[in-house]
Amino acid sequence: MADHLDLHTVGDLLHHYPRRYAERGELTRLSDLPLDEHVTVVAQVADARVHTFNGGRGRRLEVTITDGSGRLQLVFFGKGVHKPRSELQPGTRAMFAGKVSVFNRKRQLAHPEFKTLGAESGAEAVEAFAHQLLPLYPACKQMESWQIQQAIDTVLGPAGHEETALAGLVDPLPDSLREGRGLATLPEALRKIHRPATKTDIALARDRLKWDEAFVLQVALARRRRADAQLPAAPRKPVPDGLLTAFDARLPFTLTEGQRRVSEEIFADLATDHPMHRLLQGEVGSGKTMVALRAMLGVVDAGGQAAMLAPTEVLAQQHHRSITEMMGELAEGGMLGGAEQGTKVVLLTGSMGAAARRQALLDLVTGEAGIVIGTHALIEDKVQFHDLGLVVVDEQHRFGVEQRDALRSKGKQPPHLLVMTATPIPRTVAMTVFGDLETSVLDQLPSGRSPIASHVVPAKDKPHFLTRAWERVREEVAAGHQGYVVCPRIGDDAGDEGDASKGAASPSPEDEAEKRPPLAVVEVAEQLIKGPLSDLRVEVLHGRMQPEAKDDVMRRFAAGEVDVLVATTVIEVGVNVPNATAMVIMDADRFGVSQLHQLRGRVGRGSAAGLCLLVTDMPEASPARARLGAVAATLDGFELSRIDLEQRREGDVLGQAQSGVRSSLRVLAVIDDEEVIAAAREEAAAIVADDPELTGYPELRTALDALLDKEREEYLDKG
């Protein structure tokens, strides 16, 4: 039990809550049992027969059970036949648990665990028994649901005496808060969640336990924010008529209302004497880079340096190119022809030549370079800054906590931190995962951006749709535009860098399309060059190419010398070619929702409308097709991030995805419980402001220590 369900103590067991409840009188639906999952069902035996095989030496018991919605076959072999044969007579009602498999096209449970529900009791007892809510626990093969229930029953003791068993529990909620919000006590909540008499009991228990999870987490984040606010930082106020003023004067367009508002928030943070910690989230193409660049220029004006950390070399080079273009002679400080208030903008990546790298390091340590853009090469020990004032992290979710932390430690004092993401994050998740960052949102697109039409192309059901897709790409190129074709992997082996199938929700095993390897850049490019795009200039781009080759392809594509770029997800973030209007995503079902949205954001960046075609072999009724339909139906990233989270099942917010440890959330649903999270955040902030060390709240401290075991403490520390 300890290993498989991570239950090590009595406390773990008590906080292992039922996933749902079956009423004994109410038969669970057999008609929608999921394949390959462990299930517990309550059903009635309709039929039981013993078959012999192997010349009479082997015996097989087949039992058919029903619940009104469907029938299911159970099979038992060999010596395992005796007990079920005597106990599972027709008419017997029982709980059955096992893994659903398919045999001869029928679903079945092989050798399920079972427990009969005694129908021979008196009428009143049967009535009580039938309406009792049976807790069904998240279980595993080694530990079935009712075995967990028996263990919990042992801990709770006889009915009516639970309070005694639960008396020594540490209750994290301060009495005033609990009473003020009308919440149950912890012993009462645990008794009602494990032994509910009514559905109201369950609701009361869950309301209370949600508060525990939300509140303890928000206290941890509030203390983190407070600790950060105590750190010293050098205020960075731009000088009037400096680099920023000169830059704004040369902009060929006006900033959007959103860009102006967010810039003001950032400059207000930069002017204070403790470090800014701000999350800037905005749709693909909402102009985040412009906002970040203005913040960096403001810091340079104030005598400091700014570093931008990008997740890939392609992106670092792209940022460097677009920033130096936007700045013009302002990016040539100290050089002939450079503006007098200009600065140097340097690039630092792992694959640079030794001489260029030496010069970049020298420019940083002397302060000659005000702005540096780089990959994790920026983090190496050799890299020294003259006076690092601002760190901008692009695409936060691609960086390990340690990497961000290492860069922040390079300042004489903690530098200000701006984290950017184009993956829209619902407000509740921002409050939970990034709870120690203030959040700014850019939600309008700059003028000149065009709408993107998205369509699902069911290549297997309707092959002529795929033929038409290639015709559409040719039409876009004929009109003077360019296109992308995106594939899940590179080509020579399945486990390579572009393999989107790792991040996507895996389709069910019965889907035929899942049985072949994902389409690869190298093969698809070859087919297109020989076939439907034979007269176009087609090139490939993927992560295994040499950096010079990658940069050359990107430069020629940006210059319009390449018509169609066949690439992996290396183009997912930050690639900006306004003339590219068409994108075909092959095996689109192998990508996650957010990833598809990111990829689609690469087209429609100029004045011409964008087109995104999601090609899939998945059958019409599959969940994968539904997911693609959702992506095609909306361009609203916040709506899509909600769908994405619901599909990945909420709750794993501090879990593996973020910190490498098991999720602490069991009843709190990050998407649905926005009100609880917001209220808990307010209460937590008030308590921490009043008593930062929580000296008056020893139980809360204990709960906090339990939540913030070593790993999580470090994760929050570095967040």
CSV table of C-alpha atoms in Angstrom, one decimal, residues 102-540:
chain,number,residue,atom,x,y,z
A,102,VAL,CA,-11.6,-7.5,-23.8
A,103,PHE,CA,-12.0,-11.1,-24.8
A,104,ASN,CA,-13.8,-12.2,-28.0
A,105,ARG,CA,-15.0,-8.6,-28.5
A,106,LYS,CA,-16.7,-8.6,-25.1
A,107,ARG,CA,-15.6,-6.7,-22.0
A,108,GLN,CA,-14.8,-8.9,-19.0
A,109,LEU,CA,-13.2,-8.9,-15.6
A,110,ALA,CA,-10.8,-11.9,-15.1
A,111,HIS,CA,-10.5,-13.1,-11.5
A,112,PRO,CA,-12.1,-10.1,-9.9
A,113,GLU,CA,-12.1,-9.5,-6.2
A,114,PHE,CA,-15.6,-9.6,-4.9
A,115,LYS,CA,-17.7,-9.1,-1.8
A,116,THR,CA,-21.3,-10.2,-1.6
A,117,LEU,CA,-23.9,-7.8,-0.2
A,118,GLY,CA,-26.0,-9.8,2.2
A,119,ALA,CA,-29.6,-9.8,0.9
A,120,GLU,CA,-30.7,-12.3,3.5
A,121,SER,CA,-30.8,-9.7,6.3
A,122,GLY,CA,-34.2,-8.5,7.6
A,123,ALA,CA,-36.2,-6.0,5.5
A,124,GLU,CA,-35.1,-3.0,7.6
A,125,ALA,CA,-31.5,-4.0,7.6
A,126,VAL,CA,-31.6,-4.5,3.8
A,127,GLU,CA,-33.2,-1.1,3.4
A,128,ALA,CA,-30.5,0.6,5.5
A,129,PHE,CA,-27.9,-1.5,3.7
A,130,ALA,CA,-29.2,-0.5,0.3
A,131,HIS,CA,-29.2,3.2,1.0
A,132,GLN,CA,-25.9,3.3,2.7
A,133,LEU,CA,-23.3,5.3,0.8
A,134,LEU,CA,-20.4,3.0,-0.1
A,135,PRO,CA,-17.1,4.9,-0.4
A,136,LEU,CA,-15.2,3.8,-3.4
A,137,TYR,CA,-11.5,4.7,-3.0
A,138,PRO,CA,-8.8,5.3,-5.6
A,139,ALA,CA,-7.3,1.8,-5.6
A,140,CYS,CA,-4.7,-0.4,-7.3
A,141,LYS,CA,-4.3,-4.0,-8.1
A,142,GLN,CA,-2.5,-4.7,-4.8
A,143,MET,CA,-5.1,-2.9,-2.7
A,144,GLU,CA,-8.7,-2.9,-3.7
A,145,SER,CA,-11.2,-0.2,-2.7
A,146,TRP,CA,-12.9,-2.2,0.1
A,147,GLN,CA,-9.6,-3.3,1.6
A,148,ILE,CA,-8.7,0.4,1.9
A,149,GLN,CA,-12.1,0.9,3.5
A,150,GLN,CA,-11.4,-1.8,6.0
A,151,ALA,CA,-8.1,-0.2,7.0
A,152,ILE,CA,-9.8,3.2,7.5
A,153,ASP,CA,-12.6,1.5,9.5
A,154,THR,CA,-10.0,0.0,11.8
A,155,VAL,CA,-8.5,3.5,12.3
A,156,LEU,CA,-11.8,5.2,12.9
A,157,GLY,CA,-13.1,2.5,15.3
A,158,PRO,CA,-16.7,1.6,15.9
A,159,ALA,CA,-19.5,3.9,14.5
A,160,GLY,CA,-20.4,6.7,16.8
A,161,HIS,CA,-16.9,6.7,18.5
A,162,GLU,CA,-14.9,8.3,15.7
A,163,GLU,CA,-14.3,11.5,17.6
A,164,THR,CA,-12.1,9.6,20.1
A,165,ALA,CA,-9.9,8.2,17.3
A,166,LEU,CA,-9.6,11.6,15.6
A,167,ALA,CA,-9.1,13.6,18.8
A,168,GLY,CA,-5.3,14.1,18.4
A,169,LEU,CA,-5.5,15.5,14.8
A,170,VAL,CA,-3.7,18.7,14.0
A,171,ASP,CA,-6.2,21.2,12.6
A,172,PRO,CA,-4.5,23.8,10.3
A,173,LEU,CA,-7.5,26.2,10.1
A,174,PRO,CA,-7.6,28.9,12.9
A,175,ASP,CA,-10.8,28.6,14.9
A,176,SER,CA,-11.8,32.2,14.0
A,177,LEU,CA,-11.6,31.5,10.3
A,178,ARG,CA,-13.3,28.1,10.6
A,179,GLU,CA,-16.2,29.5,12.6
A,180,GLY,CA,-16.4,32.7,10.6
A,181,ARG,CA,-16.9,30.7,7.4
A,182,GLY,CA,-19.2,28.1,9.0
A,183,LEU,CA,-16.9,25.2,8.2
A,184,ALA,CA,-17.0,21.7,10.0
A,185,THR,CA,-14.2,20.7,12.4
A,186,LEU,CA,-11.6,18.4,11.0
A,187,PRO,CA,-12.7,15.3,12.9
A,188,GLU,CA,-16.3,15.9,11.8
A,189,ALA,CA,-15.1,16.4,8.1
A,190,LEU,CA,-13.0,13.2,8.1
A,191,ARG,CA,-15.8,11.2,9.7
A,192,LYS,CA,-18.4,12.5,7.2
A,193,ILE,CA,-16.1,11.9,4.1
A,194,HIS,CA,-15.4,8.3,5.1
A,195,ARG,CA,-18.7,7.4,6.7
A,196,PRO,CA,-21.4,9.7,5.3
A,197,ALA,CA,-25.0,9.1,6.2
A,198,THR,CA,-26.3,11.4,3.5
A,199,LYS,CA,-25.1,13.3,0.5
A,200,THR,CA,-25.2,16.5,2.5
A,201,ASP,CA,-22.5,15.0,4.8
A,202,ILE,CA,-20.3,14.5,1.8
A,203,ALA,CA,-20.7,18.1,0.6
A,204,LEU,CA,-20.0,19.5,4.1
A,205,ALA,CA,-16.9,17.4,4.4
A,206,ARG,CA,-15.6,18.3,1.0
A,207,ASP,CA,-16.2,22.0,1.6
A,208,ARG,CA,-14.1,21.9,4.8
A,209,LEU,CA,-11.3,19.7,3.3
A,210,LYS,CA,-11.0,22.0,0.2
A,211,TRP,CA,-10.4,24.9,2.5
A,212,ASP,CA,-7.5,23.0,4.2
A,213,GLU,CA,-5.8,22.4,0.9
A,214,ALA,CA,-6.3,25.9,-0.5
A,215,PHE,CA,-5.5,27.7,2.7
A,216,VAL,CA,-2.3,25.9,3.6
A,217,LEU,CA,-1.0,26.3,0.1
A,218,GLN,CA,-1.9,30.0,0.0
A,219,VAL,CA,-0.2,30.6,3.3
A,220,ALA,CA,3.0,29.0,1.9
A,221,LEU,CA,2.8,31.3,-1.1
A,222,ALA,CA,2.0,34.4,1.0
A,223,ARG,CA,5.0,33.7,3.2
A,224,ARG,CA,7.1,33.3,0.0
A,225,ARG,CA,5.8,36.7,-1.3
A,226,ARG,CA,6.6,38.3,2.0
A,227,ALA,CA,10.1,36.9,2.1
A,228,ASP,CA,10.7,38.2,-1.4
A,229,ALA,CA,9.4,41.6,-0.4
A,230,GLN,CA,12.0,41.8,2.4
A,231,LEU,CA,14.9,41.2,0.0
A,232,PRO,CA,16.8,44.3,-1.1
A,233,ALA,CA,17.0,45.4,-4.7
A,234,ALA,CA,18.3,48.4,-6.5
A,235,PRO,CA,15.4,50.6,-7.8
A,236,ARG,CA,15.7,51.0,-11.5
A,237,LYS,CA,14.1,54.2,-12.7
A,238,PRO,CA,14.6,55.2,-16.4
A,239,VAL,CA,16.3,58.5,-16.9
A,240,PRO,CA,14.3,61.1,-18.8
A,241,ASP,CA,15.3,61.5,-22.5
A,242,GLY,CA,17.5,58.4,-22.3
A,243,LEU,CA,17.5,55.1,-24.3
A,244,LEU,CA,13.8,54.3,-23.7
A,245,THR,CA,12.7,57.7,-24.9
A,246,ALA,CA,14.8,57.4,-28.0
A,247,PHE,CA,13.5,53.9,-28.6
A,248,ASP,CA,9.8,55.0,-28.2
A,249,ALA,CA,10.4,57.9,-30.6
A,250,ARG,CA,11.5,55.5,-33.4
A,251,LEU,CA,8.7,53.1,-33.1
A,252,PRO,CA,6.6,53.0,-36.3
A,253,PHE,CA,3.4,52.2,-34.4
A,254,THR,CA,1.7,53.1,-31.2
A,255,LEU,CA,1.6,50.7,-28.3
A,256,THR,CA,-1.8,49.0,-27.5
A,257,GLU,CA,-3.7,50.1,-24.5
A,258,GLY,CA,-2.8,46.8,-22.9
A,259,GLN,CA,0.9,47.2,-23.6
A,260,ARG,CA,0.9,50.7,-22.0
A,261,ARG,CA,-1.0,49.5,-18.9
A,262,VAL,CA,1.3,46.5,-18.4
A,263,SER,CA,4.4,48.6,-19.0
A,264,GLU,CA,3.2,51.0,-16.2
A,265,GLU,CA,2.8,48.1,-13.8
A,266,ILE,CA,6.3,46.9,-14.6
A,267,PHE,CA,7.9,50.3,-14.3
A,268,ALA,CA,6.2,50.9,-10.9
A,269,ASP,CA,7.7,47.6,-9.7
A,270,LEU,CA,11.1,48.4,-11.0
A,271,ALA,CA,11.2,51.7,-9.1
A,272,THR,CA,10.8,50.0,-5.7
A,273,ASP,CA,13.7,48.8,-3.5
A,274,HIS,CA,12.6,45.1,-3.4
A,275,PRO,CA,12.7,42.7,-6.4
A,276,MET,CA,9.8,42.7,-8.8
A,277,HIS,CA,8.3,39.2,-9.3
A,278,ARG,CA,5.9,39.5,-12.2
A,279,LEU,CA,4.3,37.0,-14.5
A,280,LEU,CA,3.4,38.5,-17.9
A,281,GLN,CA,1.0,36.3,-19.7
A,282,GLY,CA,-0.4,37.1,-23.1
A,283,GLU,CA,-1.8,35.5,-26.2
A,284,VAL,CA,0.6,34.4,-28.9
A,285,GLY,CA,1.4,37.7,-30.7
A,286,SER,CA,0.0,40.1,-28.1
A,287,GLY,CA,3.3,42.0,-28.0
A,288,LYS,CA,4.9,40.6,-24.9
A,289,THR,CA,8.4,40.9,-26.3
A,290,MET,CA,7.9,44.7,-26.9
A,291,VAL,CA,6.8,45.1,-23.3
A,292,ALA,CA,9.8,43.2,-22.0
A,293,LEU,CA,12.2,45.1,-24.3
A,294,ARG,CA,11.0,48.4,-23.0
A,295,ALA,CA,11.5,47.2,-19.4
A,296,MET,CA,15.0,46.1,-20.3
A,297,LEU,CA,15.8,49.5,-21.9
A,298,GLY,CA,14.5,51.3,-18.8
A,299,VAL,CA,16.9,49.2,-16.6
A,300,VAL,CA,19.8,50.0,-18.9
A,301,ASP,CA,18.8,53.7,-18.7
A,302,ALA,CA,19.1,53.4,-14.9
A,303,GLY,CA,22.7,52.0,-15.2
A,304,GLY,CA,21.9,48.3,-14.9
A,305,GLN,CA,22.0,45.3,-17.3
A,306,ALA,CA,19.2,43.1,-18.5
A,307,ALA,CA,19.3,39.4,-19.4
A,308,MET,CA,16.7,37.5,-21.4
A,309,LEU,CA,16.7,33.7,-21.0
A,310,ALA,CA,15.2,31.8,-24.0
A,311,PRO,CA,14.5,28.0,-24.0
A,312,THR,CA,16.1,27.2,-27.4
A,313,GLU,CA,18.9,28.5,-29.5
A,314,VAL,CA,16.5,29.1,-32.4
A,315,LEU,CA,14.4,31.4,-30.2
A,316,ALA,CA,17.4,33.2,-28.6
A,317,GLN,CA,18.7,34.0,-32.1
A,318,GLN,CA,15.2,35.1,-33.2
A,319,HIS,CA,14.8,37.4,-30.2
A,320,HIS,CA,18.3,38.8,-30.8
A,321,ARG,CA,17.6,39.4,-34.4
A,322,SER,CA,14.2,41.1,-33.8
A,323,ILE,CA,15.4,43.2,-30.9
A,324,THR,CA,18.5,44.5,-32.7
A,325,GLU,CA,16.2,45.3,-35.7
A,326,MET,CA,13.7,47.1,-33.5
A,327,MET,CA,16.4,49.1,-31.9
A,328,GLY,CA,18.4,50.0,-35.0
A,329,GLU,CA,21.4,52.2,-34.2
A,330,LEU,CA,20.4,52.2,-30.5
A,331,ALA,CA,21.7,48.6,-30.4
A,332,GLU,CA,25.2,49.7,-31.6
A,333,GLY,CA,26.4,51.6,-28.5
A,334,GLY,CA,30.1,52.4,-28.7
A,335,MET,CA,30.3,51.4,-32.3
A,336,LEU,CA,30.7,53.6,-35.4
A,337,GLY,CA,27.3,54.8,-36.5
A,338,GLY,CA,25.8,53.8,-33.2
A,339,ALA,CA,23.5,56.3,-31.4
A,340,GLU,CA,25.2,58.1,-28.5
A,341,GLN,CA,22.6,56.9,-25.9
A,342,GLY,CA,22.7,53.4,-27.4
A,343,THR,CA,24.0,50.2,-25.8
A,344,LYS,CA,25.3,46.9,-27.0
A,345,VAL,CA,23.0,43.9,-27.4
A,346,VAL,CA,24.8,40.6,-27.3
A,347,LEU,CA,23.8,37.0,-27.9
A,348,LEU,CA,25.2,34.1,-25.8
A,349,THR,CA,24.5,30.5,-26.8
A,350,GLY,CA,26.3,27.2,-26.3
A,351,SER,CA,27.3,26.8,-29.9
A,352,MET,CA,29.0,30.1,-30.5
A,353,GLY,CA,32.6,30.2,-31.6
A,354,ALA,CA,35.3,30.8,-29.0
A,355,ALA,CA,36.2,34.3,-30.2
A,356,ALA,CA,32.6,35.6,-30.4
A,357,ARG,CA,31.9,34.0,-27.0
A,358,ARG,CA,35.0,35.6,-25.4
A,359,GLN,CA,33.9,39.0,-26.7
A,360,ALA,CA,30.3,38.6,-25.4
A,361,LEU,CA,31.6,37.6,-21.9
A,362,LEU,CA,33.9,40.6,-21.9
A,363,ASP,CA,31.1,43.0,-22.9
A,364,LEU,CA,29.0,41.6,-20.0
A,365,VAL,CA,31.6,41.9,-17.3
A,366,THR,CA,32.7,45.5,-18.3
A,367,GLY,CA,29.0,46.6,-18.6
A,368,GLU,CA,29.6,47.5,-22.3
A,369,ALA,CA,26.6,45.3,-23.2
A,370,GLY,CA,23.4,46.5,-21.5
A,371,ILE,CA,21.3,43.7,-22.9
A,372,VAL,CA,22.2,40.0,-23.3
A,373,ILE,CA,19.9,37.4,-24.9
A,374,GLY,CA,20.8,33.7,-24.4
A,375,THR,CA,20.0,30.2,-23.7
A,376,HIS,CA,21.0,28.4,-20.5
A,377,ALA,CA,24.6,29.1,-21.5
A,378,LEU,CA,23.9,32.4,-19.6
A,379,ILE,CA,23.8,30.4,-16.4
A,380,GLU,CA,27.3,29.0,-16.5
A,381,ASP,CA,29.8,30.0,-13.8
A,382,LYS,CA,32.0,31.8,-16.3
A,383,VAL,CA,29.3,34.4,-17.1
A,384,GLN,CA,29.8,37.5,-14.9
A,385,PHE,CA,27.7,40.7,-15.1
A,386,HIS,CA,28.8,44.2,-14.4
A,387,ASP,CA,25.4,45.0,-12.7
A,388,LEU,CA,22.5,42.6,-13.5
A,389,GLY,CA,19.3,44.5,-12.8
A,390,LEU,CA,16.6,42.6,-14.6
A,391,VAL,CA,16.1,38.9,-15.7
A,392,VAL,CA,13.4,38.2,-18.3
A,393,VAL,CA,12.5,34.5,-18.6
A,394,ASP,CA,10.7,33.6,-21.8
A,395,GLU,CA,8.3,30.6,-21.7
A,396,GLN,CA,8.6,29.9,-18.0
A,397,HIS,CA,7.3,26.3,-18.2
A,398,ARG,CA,10.4,25.2,-20.2
A,399,PHE,CA,12.9,26.2,-17.5
A,400,GLY,CA,13.8,24.2,-14.4
A,401,VAL,CA,13.6,26.1,-11.2
A,402,GLU,CA,17.3,25.7,-10.6
A,403,GLN,CA,18.1,27.4,-13.9
A,404,ARG,CA,16.1,30.5,-13.1
A,405,ASP,CA,17.6,30.6,-9.6
A,406,ALA,CA,21.2,30.4,-10.9
A,407,LEU,CA,20.7,33.4,-13.2
A,408,ARG,CA,19.1,35.4,-10.4
A,409,SER,CA,22.1,34.7,-8.2
A,410,LYS,CA,24.4,36.6,-10.6
A,411,GLY,CA,23.2,40.0,-9.5
A,412,LYS,CA,25.1,42.0,-6.7
A,413,GLN,CA,21.6,42.2,-5.2
A,414,PRO,CA,18.6,40.1,-6.3
A,415,PRO,CA,17.6,41.4,-9.7
A,416,HIS,CA,14.1,42.1,-10.7
A,417,LEU,CA,12.3,39.1,-12.4
A,418,LEU,CA,9.8,39.2,-15.3
A,419,VAL,CA,8.5,35.8,-16.4
A,420,MET,CA,6.7,35.7,-19.7
A,421,THR,CA,4.4,33.0,-21.0
A,422,ALA,CA,2.2,32.6,-24.1
A,423,THR,CA,0.5,29.7,-22.6
A,424,PRO,CA,-2.6,31.3,-21.1
A,425,ILE,CA,-3.1,30.3,-17.5
A,426,PRO,CA,-6.6,30.4,-15.9
A,427,ARG,CA,-6.7,32.8,-13.0
A,428,THR,CA,-7.0,30.1,-10.4
A,429,VAL,CA,-4.0,28.3,-11.7
A,430,ALA,CA,-2.0,31.5,-11.7
A,431,MET,CA,-3.1,32.1,-8.1
A,432,THR,CA,-2.0,28.5,-7.2
A,433,VAL,CA,1.1,27.7,-9.3
A,434,PHE,CA,2.4,31.2,-9.7
A,435,GLY,CA,1.0,32.4,-6.4
A,436,ASP,CA,4.2,34.2,-5.5
A,437,LEU,CA,4.2,36.3,-8.7
A,438,GLU,CA,2.1,39.3,-9.4
A,439,THR,CA,0.3,38.8,-12.7
A,440,SER,CA,-0.2,41.0,-15.7
A,441,VAL,CA,-2.3,40.0,-18.7
A,442,LEU,CA,-2.0,41.2,-22.3
A,443,ASP,CA,-5.4,40.3,-23.8
A,444,GLN,CA,-5.6,42.4,-27.0
A,445,LEU,CA,-3.7,41.8,-30.2
A,446,PRO,CA,-1.8,44.6,-31.8
A,447,SER,CA,-3.4,46.2,-34.8
A,448,GLY,CA,-2.5,44.6,-38.1
A,449,ARG,CA,-2.9,41.1,-36.8
A,450,SER,CA,-5.2,38.9,-38.8
A,451,PRO,CA,-7.7,36.2,-37.8
A,452,ILE,CA,-6.7,32.6,-38.2
A,453,ALA,CA,-9.2,30.1,-39.6
A,454,SER,CA,-8.6,26.6,-38.2
A,455,HIS,CA,-10.0,23.3,-39.6
A,456,VAL,CA,-9.7,19.6,-38.7
A,457,VAL,CA,-8.7,17.4,-41.7
A,458,PRO,CA,-9.7,13.8,-41.1
A,459,ALA,CA,-7.1,12.2,-43.5
A,460,LYS,CA,-8.2,8.6,-42.9
A,461,ASP,CA,-12.0,9.1,-43.2
A,462,LYS,CA,-11.8,11.6,-46.0
A,463,PRO,CA,-8.5,11.4,-48.0
A,464,HIS,CA,-9.6,14.0,-50.5
A,465,PHE,CA,-9.6,16.6,-47.6
A,466,LEU,CA,-5.8,16.1,-47.3
A,467,THR,CA,-5.4,16.5,-51.1
A,468,ARG,CA,-7.3,19.8,-50.7
A,469,ALA,CA,-5.1,20.8,-47.8
A,470,TRP,CA,-2.0,20.7,-50.0
A,471,GLU,CA,-3.8,22.6,-52.7
A,472,ARG,CA,-4.6,25.3,-50.1
A,473,VAL,CA,-0.8,25.5,-49.2
A,474,ARG,CA,0.0,25.9,-52.9
A,475,GLU,CA,-2.7,28.7,-53.3
A,476,GLU,CA,-1.1,30.6,-50.4
A,477,VAL,CA,2.3,30.3,-51.9
A,478,ALA,CA,1.0,31.4,-55.3
A,479,ALA,CA,-0.5,34.5,-53.6
A,480,GLY,CA,3.1,35.4,-52.5
A,481,HIS,CA,2.9,33.9,-48.9
A,482,GLN,CA,4.7,31.0,-47.1
A,483,GLY,CA,3.7,28.0,-45.0
A,484,TYR,CA,4.7,25.6,-42.3
A,485,VAL,CA,4.2,21.8,-42.1
A,486,VAL,CA,4.7,20.6,-38.5
A,487,CYS,CA,5.4,16.9,-37.6
A,488,PRO,CA,5.7,15.3,-34.2
A,489,ARG,CA,9.2,13.9,-34.7
A,490,ILE,CA,12.4,14.3,-36.7
A,491,GLY,CA,12.8,10.9,-38.4
A,492,ASP,CA,15.5,8.4,-37.6
A,493,ASP,CA,14.1,7.2,-34.3
A,494,ALA,CA,10.9,7.6,-32.3
A,495,GLY,CA,12.3,9.0,-29.1
A,496,ASP,CA,13.7,12.2,-30.5
A,497,GLU,CA,13.4,15.9,-29.7
A,498,GLY,CA,10.4,16.8,-31.7
A,499,ASP,CA,8.3,14.0,-30.3
A,500,ALA,CA,5.1,15.7,-29.3
A,501,SER,CA,3.4,12.4,-28.4
A,502,LYS,CA,5.2,12.6,-25.1
A,503,GLY,CA,3.4,15.7,-24.0
A,504,ALA,CA,0.0,14.8,-25.6
A,505,ALA,CA,-2.8,13.0,-24.0
A,506,SER,CA,-2.4,9.4,-25.3
A,507,PRO,CA,-5.3,8.2,-27.4
A,508,SER,CA,-7.1,5.0,-26.4
A,509,PRO,CA,-5.4,1.7,-27.4
A,510,GLU,CA,-8.3,0.7,-29.6
A,511,ASP,CA,-7.5,3.6,-32.0
A,512,GLU,CA,-5.8,2.3,-35.1
A,513,ALA,CA,-3.9,5.5,-35.7
A,514,GLU,CA,-2.0,5.0,-32.5
A,515,LYS,CA,-0.4,1.9,-33.7
A,516,ARG,CA,1.9,3.5,-36.3
A,517,PRO,CA,4.8,5.7,-35.3
A,518,PRO,CA,4.2,9.5,-35.4
A,519,LEU,CA,4.9,11.1,-38.7
A,520,ALA,CA,8.5,12.5,-39.1
A,521,VAL,CA,9.8,15.7,-40.7
A,522,VAL,CA,12.4,14.0,-42.9
A,523,GLU,CA,10.0,11.5,-44.4
A,524,VAL,CA,7.1,14.0,-44.8
A,525,ALA,CA,9.4,16.5,-46.5
A,526,GLU,CA,10.6,13.9,-48.9
A,527,GLN,CA,7.0,12.9,-49.8
A,528,LEU,CA,6.0,16.5,-50.3
A,529,ILE,CA,9.0,17.3,-52.5
A,530,LYS,CA,8.3,14.3,-54.7
A,531,GLY,CA,4.5,14.7,-54.6
A,532,PRO,CA,2.0,17.5,-53.8
A,533,LEU,CA,4.5,20.3,-53.3
A,534,SER,CA,7.0,19.2,-56.0
A,535,ASP,CA,7.4,22.6,-57.6
A,536,LEU,CA,7.8,24.6,-54.4
A,537,ARG,CA,11.0,25.5,-52.4
A,538,VAL,CA,10.6,23.1,-49.4
A,539,GLU,CA,13.2,23.0,-46.5
A,540,VAL,CA,13.4,21.2,-43.2
